[in-house]
C-alpha cells in the first residue's frame, strides 16, 4: 500500500493529480485513511487544551483532511468523466460513508462549542468564521441527540438515493438510446455524425443527452423517428420517479428538523436570494411574458409545418422558421467553429485581451484520458497563475452536460495556485476536425467563465476559494463570459473556415446576432418549467408524500401556469440530475437569478468600451479574485457601482 498515490501530495507541477499512477484499487484505502486521518485531526482540534483561537480552530479545520481532499477530488472527476462499473461500485460504497464522515465532524459537540468561542477582528477571518458557524448550524449542530440521530439517518439515505439516481441515469443514456437498423431513418443528420453512431453490429445508436430536447430533433426529417427519440428521452430511467419522490419527502422532513417550513426555505436561506418569496417574486415576473412569447412562436411553427405541431416537432420546425426568417442555417456556421481554434483564438484570446493572461500547452502533463489536454496559465508579468485542464469529448462513462470542477483549490494558506478543469460533451468525429455548433461554442465560453473564477481566485482559505460562492451567484461570472462569443473583435479572431482560413462572412455574422432573440420564448419556458418543477418538489411540507410522481409533475406545472402541451420542462423529474443527483435542489432558479447580475455586467462592459484590459482588470479585482471571501452582492456592488435591477435581463430575453 506504500505506493498509494493519494497518501502523499502529488509531486507533479501545481499538485496536478497523478492520474497516470492512480488505479481503481487505490480509492477505497485512500478514502478510508483520509477519513480516519481527518477525524483524528478534528478530535485533536476539539480536545486542544489551549483556549480556542481562529488559528487553532478554524484555520486548523481548513488544514485538516488533505488525503481525503485529494482522493475525493480525483475520484469525483473520474466518476463524472470516465466512469466504469468498478468506479460505480466504489461510489455506491463510499458515498454513504462520506456523508457519515461529514456528519461526524459537523455534529461533534466539543468542536462546535469551541467554534462558538472563537473571536477575530480580521475581516476575511470574520467572514470565514461566520461561514463555519452557518455551516454547522445548517448541518444540525444545535439539535438534540435524538434529532441528530434522525438527521444522520436522513443524510445517509439521501446520499444513497442520489447515487442510485445518478447511476441509473448514466446507464439510461446508452441503454435507452434510439437504435435504428436502417440508415435512411437517420436522414437529416450529417454523414460524419451518422458514421460516429454506427455500432459493430451494423446498427446505429443515438445516445440520449441529459435534457428533454435531443439535438437530433432539429435535423431528423422522419417525423416518426423524431417521435420515438423524444419519447425515449422523456421516458428514460422511469425508476427515478419514485426515487425522486422519496428524496423530496426525506428533504422535507430534514428541513423541518432544522426549523424550516420546507426544503426550499432551508436551501435559499444561505443563498443571495435568502427567502422563498424573493425567488417567487422574480419567477413571477417572467412566467407570463415567457409563455405568451412561446405561444406566439408555436403559431409560427404550425404555420410553417401546415399542421398543429407536437413536442418532437418543435426543434425541427423552429430550425425551418429560423432559416426562413433570418436565413440562418446552423449547419453553415459549423465549418467556422473548429474546436482548437475556438479555444486558442477565441476563448484564450478574449481572456488574454481582458486580463493579460497567456496559455501554454503542457504535453508533458496528462489527464485520465488521451483526449484531455493540460495548459499552463501565466499572468501578463510572466508569473504563474495555475493549470487549465480541458476534456472536451463525450464518451461512454461521462455524464451529460458541461461543467467546471476544481482539481486543486487556490489558497494562500497552502501557498497553492489553482488547477481547474472544464468538461464538455462534444461528439468526437470518426476522423477530421471537430466542428462545433453555435450552442457548443457558447457552452465552451460559459464553462471557461467558471474556470477564470477558479484561476483568478486570490484568497487565504480553501473554504472560500474561487467558485465556492452561493450557487445562485456562481453562474454569474460564467454567463458574463458568454458575451465574448459574438463580440466582433473576438469572433473575427476565431471564426475562420477550418479548410480555407477565411473569416466567417459578414452576412453570417449579422444573421447570428439578428437571430439571437429567436426561440427565446421556448427556451425561457422550458427553463422556467424545470425551475418551477424543482420548486414544487422542494416546497412539499413535512409528512406530505407523493404516490404518483408523474401526476404530481403535471399538476405542479399546471399550478405554476407554465404547462404547455408542446413544451416539456428542460428536465423532467426522472432525469433532473441537477436537483436529485447534483447540488441544485431548490436551486435551479439560480441560473436566471444569476442572469440578472450577468445582464447588468454585460451592460457595464458595453458602456465602458467592451474588451479592454482596464475593464478586465476591474472585473477581476473586484469580483473574480474574491471568490467567496466577501459577501457576493457587496462584490457585485463594488464592481458595478450600483444595486442590480431586473430590467437589462427582461430586455435581453425580449420580455418587456
Ligand atoms: Zn455554469
XYZ file of C-alpha atoms and ligand atoms in Angstrom:
657
model
C 0.000 0.000 0.000
C 3.040 2.247 0.365
C 2.732 3.341 -3.238
C -0.867 4.547 -2.975
C -0.540 7.875 -4.835
C -3.076 9.618 -2.585
C -1.094 9.141 0.635
C 1.399 11.885 -0.221
C 0.863 15.219 -2.016
C 1.257 14.940 -5.779
C 4.770 15.833 -6.901
C 3.513 16.978 -10.307
C 3.539 20.711 -11.101
C 0.742 22.546 -9.257
C -0.047 19.258 -7.481
C -1.997 18.061 -10.507
C -3.453 14.665 -9.504
C -1.149 11.889 -10.780
C -3.848 10.307 -12.962
C -1.381 8.038 -14.739
C -0.478 6.347 -11.438
C -3.989 6.081 -9.988
C -5.653 2.674 -10.189
C -9.182 1.810 -9.105
C -7.937 -0.199 -6.136
C -6.274 2.903 -4.667
C -9.522 4.728 -3.970
C -11.120 2.778 -1.136
C -7.971 2.568 1.041
C -7.282 6.254 0.369
C -10.835 7.266 1.280
C -10.637 5.187 4.446
C -7.275 6.503 5.536
C -8.319 10.053 4.577
C -11.463 9.909 6.706
C -9.633 8.366 9.672
C -6.861 10.942 9.441
C -9.305 13.839 9.343
C -11.333 12.522 12.289
C -8.126 12.280 14.332
C -7.218 15.850 13.312
C -10.685 17.084 14.250
C -10.521 15.336 17.631
C -7.185 16.992 18.288
C -8.718 20.391 17.486
C -11.778 19.747 19.658
C -9.694 18.463 22.596
C -6.992 21.118 22.369
C -6.325 22.311 25.959
C -5.348 25.787 24.656
C -8.134 28.404 24.529
C -9.870 28.459 21.143
C -8.399 30.879 18.605
C -9.067 31.389 14.935
C -5.809 29.691 14.065
C -6.035 26.657 16.342
C -9.684 26.041 15.428
C -10.917 27.447 12.101
C -7.596 27.560 10.251
C -6.774 24.158 11.743
C -10.004 22.779 10.268
C -9.036 24.304 6.923
C -5.717 22.456 7.146
C -7.342 19.123 8.029
C -8.341 16.286 5.722
C -5.774 16.636 2.981
C -5.619 12.972 1.984
C -9.398 12.860 1.844
C -9.498 16.039 -0.193
C -7.045 14.765 -2.779
C -8.831 11.439 -3.042
C -12.346 12.831 -3.257
C -11.373 15.443 -5.849
C -9.715 12.964 -8.201
C -12.433 10.386 -7.644
C -15.334 12.697 -8.377
C -13.586 13.865 -11.520
C -13.212 10.264 -12.729
C -16.728 9.276 -11.643
C -18.125 12.157 -13.726
C -15.921 11.911 -16.788
C -14.532 8.422 -17.184
C -16.627 6.095 -15.065
C -16.594 2.292 -15.173
C -18.576 -0.426 -13.415
C -15.769 -0.571 -10.853
C -15.924 3.184 -10.195
C -19.699 2.995 -9.873
C -19.356 0.240 -7.270
C -16.877 2.309 -5.263
C -19.168 5.319 -5.495
C -22.062 3.296 -4.078
C -19.907 2.023 -1.256
C -18.224 5.334 -0.422
C -20.942 7.972 -0.749
C -22.868 6.998 2.444
C -19.537 6.742 4.297
C -18.631 10.269 3.214
C -21.982 11.523 4.438
C -21.412 9.833 7.822
C -17.968 11.365 7.910
C -19.140 14.903 7.293
C -21.875 14.456 9.952
C -19.271 13.169 12.405
C -17.440 16.491 12.065
C -20.340 18.889 11.983
C -22.237 17.161 14.763
C -19.170 16.993 17.032
C -20.360 18.840 20.154
C -16.941 19.618 21.621
C -15.800 21.077 18.317
C -18.975 23.137 17.958
C -18.632 24.503 21.491
C -15.125 25.600 20.593
C -16.097 27.236 17.297
C -18.719 29.277 19.136
C -15.985 30.756 21.347
C -13.636 31.843 18.557
C -13.328 35.601 18.057
C -11.402 37.634 15.463
C -11.136 41.238 14.200
C -9.777 40.408 10.765
C -12.480 40.909 8.097
C -11.545 37.862 5.979
C -11.376 35.707 9.121
C -14.691 37.043 10.464
C -16.389 36.238 7.199
C -14.980 32.697 7.203
C -15.899 32.226 10.857
C -19.492 33.192 10.023
C -19.470 30.636 7.184
C -18.325 27.943 9.572
C -20.998 28.814 12.126
C -23.638 28.815 9.406
C -22.404 25.504 8.012
C -22.535 23.879 11.437
C -25.963 25.231 12.366
C -27.363 24.263 8.982
C -25.887 20.803 9.426
C -27.735 20.413 12.757
C -25.024 21.235 15.327
C -27.581 22.762 17.708
C -30.057 19.843 17.649
C -30.627 17.326 20.448
C -29.020 13.863 20.394
C -32.256 12.232 19.201
C -32.771 14.789 16.462
C -29.173 14.427 15.346
C -29.632 10.663 15.219
C -32.551 11.032 12.828
C -30.637 13.631 10.820
C -27.746 11.228 10.299
C -30.177 8.568 9.027
C -31.816 11.024 6.638
C -28.493 12.245 5.255
C -27.242 8.744 4.665
C -30.426 7.599 2.981
C -30.453 10.724 0.784
C -26.885 10.181 -0.271
C -27.615 6.569 -1.277
C -30.698 7.579 -3.249
C -28.821 10.334 -5.002
C -26.076 7.950 -6.152
C -28.703 5.490 -7.338
C -30.471 8.252 -9.274
C -27.234 9.362 -10.989
C -26.146 5.850 -11.874
C -29.444 4.797 -13.406
C -29.365 7.974 -15.456
C -25.848 7.319 -16.696
C -26.925 3.832 -17.794
C -30.096 5.130 -19.429
C -28.188 7.456 -21.744
C -26.896 4.451 -23.676
C -29.388 1.742 -22.714
C -32.325 3.916 -23.784
C -30.512 5.163 -26.887
C -32.520 5.315 -30.094
C -31.410 2.315 -32.138
C -32.145 2.117 -35.857
C -31.121 -0.518 -38.367
C -31.985 1.385 -41.496
C -29.567 4.218 -42.152
C -32.298 6.063 -44.080
C -34.151 6.643 -40.830
C -31.356 8.992 -39.792
C -31.911 11.209 -42.818
C -31.165 14.835 -41.923
C -28.125 14.138 -39.750
C -24.829 14.819 -41.450
C -22.722 11.929 -42.730
C -19.932 12.310 -40.168
C -22.483 12.255 -37.367
C -24.158 9.115 -38.728
C -20.781 7.398 -39.038
C -19.992 8.201 -35.407
C -23.235 6.458 -34.359
C -22.564 3.186 -36.179
C -22.009 0.170 -33.933
C -20.151 -3.095 -34.549
C -23.379 -4.979 -35.323
C -24.185 -2.524 -38.147
C -26.995 -0.750 -36.295
C -26.916 2.923 -35.336
C -27.427 4.177 -31.791
C -28.221 7.785 -30.923
C -27.419 8.158 -27.207
C -29.561 10.419 -25.046
C -28.096 13.692 -23.870
C -29.228 14.774 -20.449
C -32.073 17.103 -21.327
C -35.504 16.781 -22.924
C -34.934 18.130 -26.425
C -32.307 15.970 -28.059
C -30.160 17.817 -30.645
C -31.142 15.286 -33.340
C -34.733 16.539 -33.190
C -33.697 19.668 -35.098
C -32.429 17.636 -38.060
C -34.163 14.267 -38.338
C -36.569 14.526 -41.270
C -38.561 11.395 -40.419
C -41.318 12.510 -38.094
C -41.858 9.081 -36.594
C -38.152 8.759 -35.751
C -38.353 12.145 -34.050
C -41.339 10.968 -32.030
C -39.507 7.793 -30.960
C -36.402 9.736 -29.964
C -38.449 12.232 -27.978
C -40.428 9.548 -26.181
C -37.250 7.697 -25.250
C -35.872 10.968 -23.926
C -38.797 11.925 -21.699
C -39.415 8.346 -20.553
C -35.869 7.280 -19.662
C -34.926 5.852 -16.256
C -38.559 5.540 -15.140
C -37.492 4.086 -11.780
C -36.109 7.519 -10.951
C -39.606 8.956 -10.476
C -40.044 7.016 -7.253
C -36.512 7.779 -6.089
C -37.221 11.475 -6.606
C -40.475 11.362 -4.647
C -38.728 9.631 -1.746
C -35.890 12.127 -1.780
C -38.280 15.077 -1.768
C -40.148 13.643 1.229
C -36.909 12.997 3.141
C -35.630 16.505 2.378
C -38.890 17.994 3.689
C -38.502 16.019 6.906
C -34.905 17.174 7.259
C -35.874 20.817 6.688
C -38.462 20.538 9.472
C -35.862 19.083 11.855
C -33.665 22.099 11.112
C -36.503 24.534 11.750
C -37.656 25.389 8.234
C -41.147 25.008 6.701
C -39.774 23.187 3.635
C -36.551 22.285 1.809
C -36.753 25.347 -0.463
C -36.790 27.702 2.534
C -33.872 25.819 4.100
C -31.886 25.968 0.871
C -32.310 29.632 -0.041
C -31.567 30.860 3.500
C -27.813 30.887 2.847
C -28.054 31.949 -0.782
C -28.088 35.513 -2.050
C -31.873 35.173 -2.571
C -32.376 34.465 1.173
C -36.137 33.860 1.029
C -38.660 31.748 -0.898
C -40.675 34.919 -1.539
C -37.762 36.659 -3.242
C -37.343 33.757 -5.670
C -41.057 33.547 -6.363
C -41.330 37.269 -6.975
C -38.611 37.032 -9.599
C -40.059 33.951 -11.316
C -43.498 35.560 -11.216
C -42.248 38.437 -13.357
C -41.056 36.043 -16.036
C -43.688 33.314 -16.443
C -46.483 35.328 -18.063
C -44.414 37.094 -20.737
C -42.402 33.933 -21.493
C -45.494 31.772 -22.011
C -47.128 34.428 -24.206
C -43.961 34.594 -26.286
C -43.815 30.819 -26.631
C -47.435 30.598 -27.806
C -46.635 33.140 -30.495
C -43.651 31.047 -31.525
C -45.818 27.902 -31.607
C -48.223 29.629 -34.007
C -45.396 30.480 -36.369
C -44.196 26.870 -36.266
C -47.677 25.493 -37.001
C -47.900 27.828 -39.974
C -44.548 26.595 -41.249
C -45.466 22.928 -40.712
C -49.012 23.185 -42.029
C -50.330 21.281 -39.006
C -50.504 21.640 -35.242
C -47.078 20.578 -34.081
C -46.218 18.073 -31.372
C -43.352 18.474 -28.873
C -40.990 16.387 -31.048
C -41.593 18.784 -33.967
C -40.617 21.989 -32.189
C -36.881 21.971 -32.864
C -37.296 20.754 -36.423
C -39.742 23.451 -37.472
C -38.077 26.152 -35.438
C -34.910 25.483 -37.464
C -37.022 25.904 -40.605
C -38.581 29.144 -39.371
C -35.177 30.379 -38.336
C -33.912 29.701 -41.842
C -36.932 31.337 -43.461
C -36.983 34.372 -41.199
C -33.284 35.030 -40.710
C -31.895 32.887 -43.481
C -29.942 31.388 -40.598
C -28.544 27.926 -41.169
C -26.868 26.499 -38.077
C -25.035 23.916 -40.192
C -23.480 26.638 -42.384
C -21.708 28.044 -39.316
C -20.031 24.860 -38.130
C -17.080 24.959 -40.559
C -16.110 28.243 -38.852
C -16.196 26.784 -35.357
C -13.253 24.395 -35.178
C -12.643 23.234 -31.606
C -8.955 24.051 -31.323
C -9.374 27.451 -32.897
C -12.384 28.268 -30.716
C -10.141 27.788 -27.695
C -6.845 29.280 -28.786
C -8.098 32.142 -30.950
C -11.436 32.699 -29.216
C -11.619 31.799 -25.545
C -7.914 32.232 -24.715
C -7.698 35.306 -26.946
C -10.584 37.033 -25.153
C -9.083 36.185 -21.752
C -5.698 37.427 -22.924
C -7.097 40.731 -24.154
C -9.130 41.318 -20.994
C -6.826 40.008 -18.309
C -3.407 39.776 -19.967
C -3.160 36.031 -19.337
C -1.430 33.555 -21.687
C -1.804 29.795 -22.149
C 0.907 27.266 -22.923
C 0.083 23.649 -23.651
C 1.921 21.220 -21.377
C 2.066 17.944 -23.338
C 4.257 16.540 -20.545
C 1.259 16.668 -18.182
C -1.684 14.358 -18.688
C -5.195 13.675 -17.517
C -7.071 10.386 -17.111
C -7.707 10.010 -20.856
C -5.673 10.771 -24.005
C -8.280 13.364 -25.066
C -7.565 15.502 -22.003
C -5.237 18.498 -22.543
C -3.370 20.470 -19.874
C -2.482 24.164 -20.266
C -0.312 26.286 -18.002
C -1.650 29.789 -17.451
C 0.541 32.853 -16.877
C -0.144 36.420 -15.842
C 0.961 39.281 -18.062
C 4.138 39.761 -15.991
C 5.056 36.122 -16.587
C 4.144 34.921 -13.092
C 2.498 31.505 -12.882
C -1.262 31.500 -12.358
C -2.351 27.866 -12.478
C -3.315 24.977 -14.735
C -6.335 24.708 -17.002
C -7.360 21.145 -17.894
C -9.725 20.508 -20.795
C -11.767 17.357 -21.530
C -13.974 18.289 -24.488
C -15.346 14.977 -25.784
C -18.373 12.837 -24.961
C -17.659 9.200 -24.118
C -19.337 6.225 -22.513
C -18.913 6.696 -18.768
C -19.108 10.501 -18.923
C -22.170 12.149 -17.501
C -24.144 14.512 -19.725
C -23.851 18.273 -19.902
C -20.862 20.533 -19.385
C -19.241 21.632 -16.152
C -16.218 23.085 -14.427
C -14.525 21.496 -11.445
C -11.506 22.311 -9.323
C -8.755 19.716 -9.188
C -6.774 21.834 -6.717
C -8.129 24.854 -4.808
C -6.170 28.095 -4.746
C -5.273 29.258 -1.216
C -2.551 31.310 0.460
C -2.906 29.017 3.463
C -1.152 26.297 1.473
C 0.625 28.670 -0.920
C -1.274 26.795 -3.578
C -2.133 28.015 -7.089
C -5.289 26.507 -8.638
C -5.836 23.647 -11.076
C -9.221 23.959 -12.758
C -10.957 21.795 -15.287
C -13.656 22.114 -17.957
C -15.695 19.201 -19.257
C -17.823 19.328 -22.404
C -19.759 16.649 -24.270
C -18.831 17.198 -27.889
C -19.187 14.212 -30.204
C -15.743 13.221 -31.407
C -15.765 12.857 -35.186
C -14.641 9.498 -36.606
C -11.981 11.496 -38.477
C -11.165 15.091 -39.411
C -11.512 18.304 -37.423
C -14.019 18.765 -34.615
C -16.576 21.315 -35.743
C -18.856 22.819 -33.109
C -22.383 24.133 -33.211
C -23.032 27.678 -32.111
C -24.534 26.346 -28.861
C -21.427 24.305 -28.164
C -19.228 27.366 -28.689
C -21.413 29.240 -26.236
C -21.134 26.441 -23.686
C -17.344 26.396 -24.046
C -17.140 30.145 -23.298
C -19.569 29.667 -20.394
C -17.572 26.913 -18.723
C -14.412 28.878 -19.238
C -16.014 31.750 -17.288
C -16.195 29.361 -14.313
C -12.578 28.373 -14.975
C -11.477 32.028 -14.767
C -13.349 32.399 -11.487
C -11.257 29.478 -10.179
C -7.978 30.596 -11.770
C -8.169 34.213 -10.567
C -9.043 33.233 -7.008
C -6.852 35.285 -4.649
C -7.928 34.251 -1.146
C -6.409 32.887 2.031
C -8.661 29.911 2.781
C -9.754 26.942 0.674
C -13.338 27.032 2.054
C -13.959 30.287 0.150
C -11.698 29.681 -2.839
C -12.766 30.543 -6.397
C -16.192 29.206 -7.276
C -17.077 28.377 -3.656
C -19.772 31.034 -3.606
C -23.559 30.618 -3.215
C -24.851 28.662 -6.162
C -27.310 31.432 -7.071
C -24.203 33.550 -7.643
C -21.813 31.022 -9.169
C -23.406 31.085 -12.631
C -22.946 34.826 -12.889
C -19.256 35.082 -13.944
C -19.660 32.173 -16.357
C -22.651 33.805 -18.012
C -20.747 37.071 -18.370
C -18.010 35.258 -20.267
C -20.592 34.226 -22.896
C -20.755 37.870 -24.028
C -17.425 37.473 -25.858
C -18.700 34.698 -28.169
C -20.104 37.208 -30.633
C -18.024 40.215 -29.639
C -16.801 41.416 -33.079
C -13.089 41.519 -32.250
C -13.201 38.040 -30.704
C -15.437 36.428 -33.314
C -13.268 37.795 -36.129
C -10.243 36.240 -34.474
C -11.559 32.665 -34.111
C -14.462 32.131 -36.519
C -12.406 31.113 -39.549
C -13.140 28.371 -42.025
C -11.305 25.218 -40.983
C -10.133 24.489 -44.542
C -9.616 27.881 -46.146
C -8.910 30.039 -43.086
C -11.415 32.559 -44.486
C -13.171 34.621 -41.806
C -16.860 33.970 -41.291
C -18.681 36.050 -43.941
C -20.156 39.294 -42.608
C -23.678 38.249 -43.576
C -23.433 35.053 -41.488
C -22.220 37.111 -38.540
C -25.091 39.559 -38.989
C -27.561 36.673 -39.063
C -26.072 35.203 -35.929
C -26.774 38.364 -33.946
C -30.110 39.092 -35.634
C -31.361 35.638 -34.654
C -30.240 35.947 -31.038
C -33.698 36.570 -29.564
C -35.253 33.909 -31.798
C -36.896 30.996 -29.932
C -36.359 32.752 -26.590
C -39.988 32.065 -25.614
C -39.341 28.332 -25.913
C -36.008 28.476 -24.135
C -37.355 30.554 -21.284
C -40.443 28.388 -20.852
C -38.563 25.080 -20.840
C -36.142 26.543 -18.294
C -38.869 28.074 -16.099
C -40.873 24.844 -16.219
C -37.874 22.918 -14.869
C -37.291 25.607 -12.242
C -40.903 25.528 -11.071
C -40.876 21.740 -11.034
C -37.793 21.805 -8.798
C -39.577 24.345 -6.650
C -42.759 22.238 -6.333
C -40.812 19.146 -5.243
C -38.983 21.149 -2.616
C -41.930 23.043 -1.222
C -43.531 19.797 -0.059
C -44.345 20.104 3.620
C -43.032 17.503 6.077
C -45.236 14.402 6.125
C -46.631 15.111 2.663
C -45.929 12.190 0.319
C -46.353 11.837 -3.426
C -47.719 8.488 -4.635
C -47.938 9.347 -8.305
C -44.875 11.456 -9.220
C -45.877 11.880 -12.869
C -49.278 13.254 -11.872
C -47.567 15.474 -9.301
C -45.264 16.811 -12.013
C -48.170 17.610 -14.345
C -50.185 19.267 -11.566
C -47.183 21.332 -10.442
C -46.590 22.724 -13.937
C -50.270 23.462 -14.286
C -50.441 25.274 -10.968
C -47.399 27.351 -11.894
C -49.144 28.326 -15.164
C -46.203 27.146 -17.188
C -47.723 23.937 -18.598
C -47.753 23.979 -22.405
C -48.696 20.856 -24.350
C -45.834 21.408 -26.806
C -43.080 22.364 -24.358
C -41.978 19.986 -21.631
C -39.574 21.137 -18.917
C -35.899 21.131 -19.900
C -35.604 18.289 -17.391
C -38.447 16.076 -16.248
C -38.328 14.630 -12.735
C -36.824 11.292 -13.859
C -33.700 12.878 -15.375
C -33.420 16.064 -13.360
C -29.891 15.295 -12.185
C -29.225 18.883 -11.102
C -31.703 18.538 -8.266
C -31.711 14.809 -7.482
C -28.065 13.938 -8.136
C -26.259 17.282 -8.065
C -26.088 20.242 -5.736
C -29.008 22.179 -7.191
C -32.061 21.033 -5.212
C -34.346 24.068 -4.846
C -31.562 25.841 -6.692
C -32.297 25.511 -10.383
C -33.660 29.075 -10.201
C -30.005 30.108 -9.785
C -29.354 30.363 -13.498
C -31.900 33.087 -14.109
C -31.181 34.693 -10.739
C -27.521 34.971 -11.741
C -28.551 36.236 -15.151
C -29.823 39.446 -13.557
C -26.248 40.199 -12.475
C -24.925 38.922 -15.794
C -27.148 41.226 -17.873
C -26.167 44.151 -15.627
C -22.481 43.361 -16.112
C -22.725 42.956 -19.872
C -24.314 46.395 -19.923
C -21.407 47.748 -17.832
C -18.740 46.240 -20.122
C -20.547 47.533 -23.192
C -20.942 51.051 -21.805
C -17.265 51.152 -20.836
C -15.692 50.154 -24.122
C -16.018 46.364 -24.002
C -12.972 44.179 -24.408
C -10.224 46.198 -22.705
C -7.515 45.460 -20.172
C -8.880 48.159 -17.876
C -12.337 46.567 -17.860
C -10.946 43.069 -17.392
C -8.749 44.175 -14.509
C -11.669 45.886 -12.779
C -13.862 42.766 -13.074
C -11.003 40.525 -11.984
C -10.012 42.664 -8.996
C -13.478 43.418 -7.605
C -15.251 40.210 -8.447
C -13.416 37.202 -9.868
C -10.455 37.290 -7.491
C -12.639 37.492 -4.384
C -14.118 34.009 -4.628
C -16.363 33.533 -1.611
C -14.167 35.599 0.709
C -16.588 38.533 0.933
C -20.348 38.981 0.634
C -21.126 38.276 -3.047
C -23.560 41.137 -3.517
C -21.028 43.515 -1.985
C -18.506 42.294 -4.551
C -21.078 42.882 -7.277
C -21.787 46.388 -5.965
C -18.064 47.173 -5.879
C -17.801 46.100 -9.496
C -20.990 47.610 -10.898
C -21.278 50.648 -8.669
C -24.980 50.126 -8.010
C -27.630 47.624 -6.901
C -28.791 45.132 -9.527
C -32.030 45.705 -11.454
C -34.007 43.124 -13.454
C -34.563 45.432 -16.446
C -31.470 44.511 -18.503
C -32.422 40.833 -18.227
C -36.026 41.368 -19.350
C -34.822 43.383 -22.324
C -32.294 40.757 -23.350
C -34.881 37.959 -23.329
C -37.370 40.035 -25.298
C -39.749 40.001 -22.309
C -40.535 43.698 -21.944
Zn -22.396 27.119 -15.366
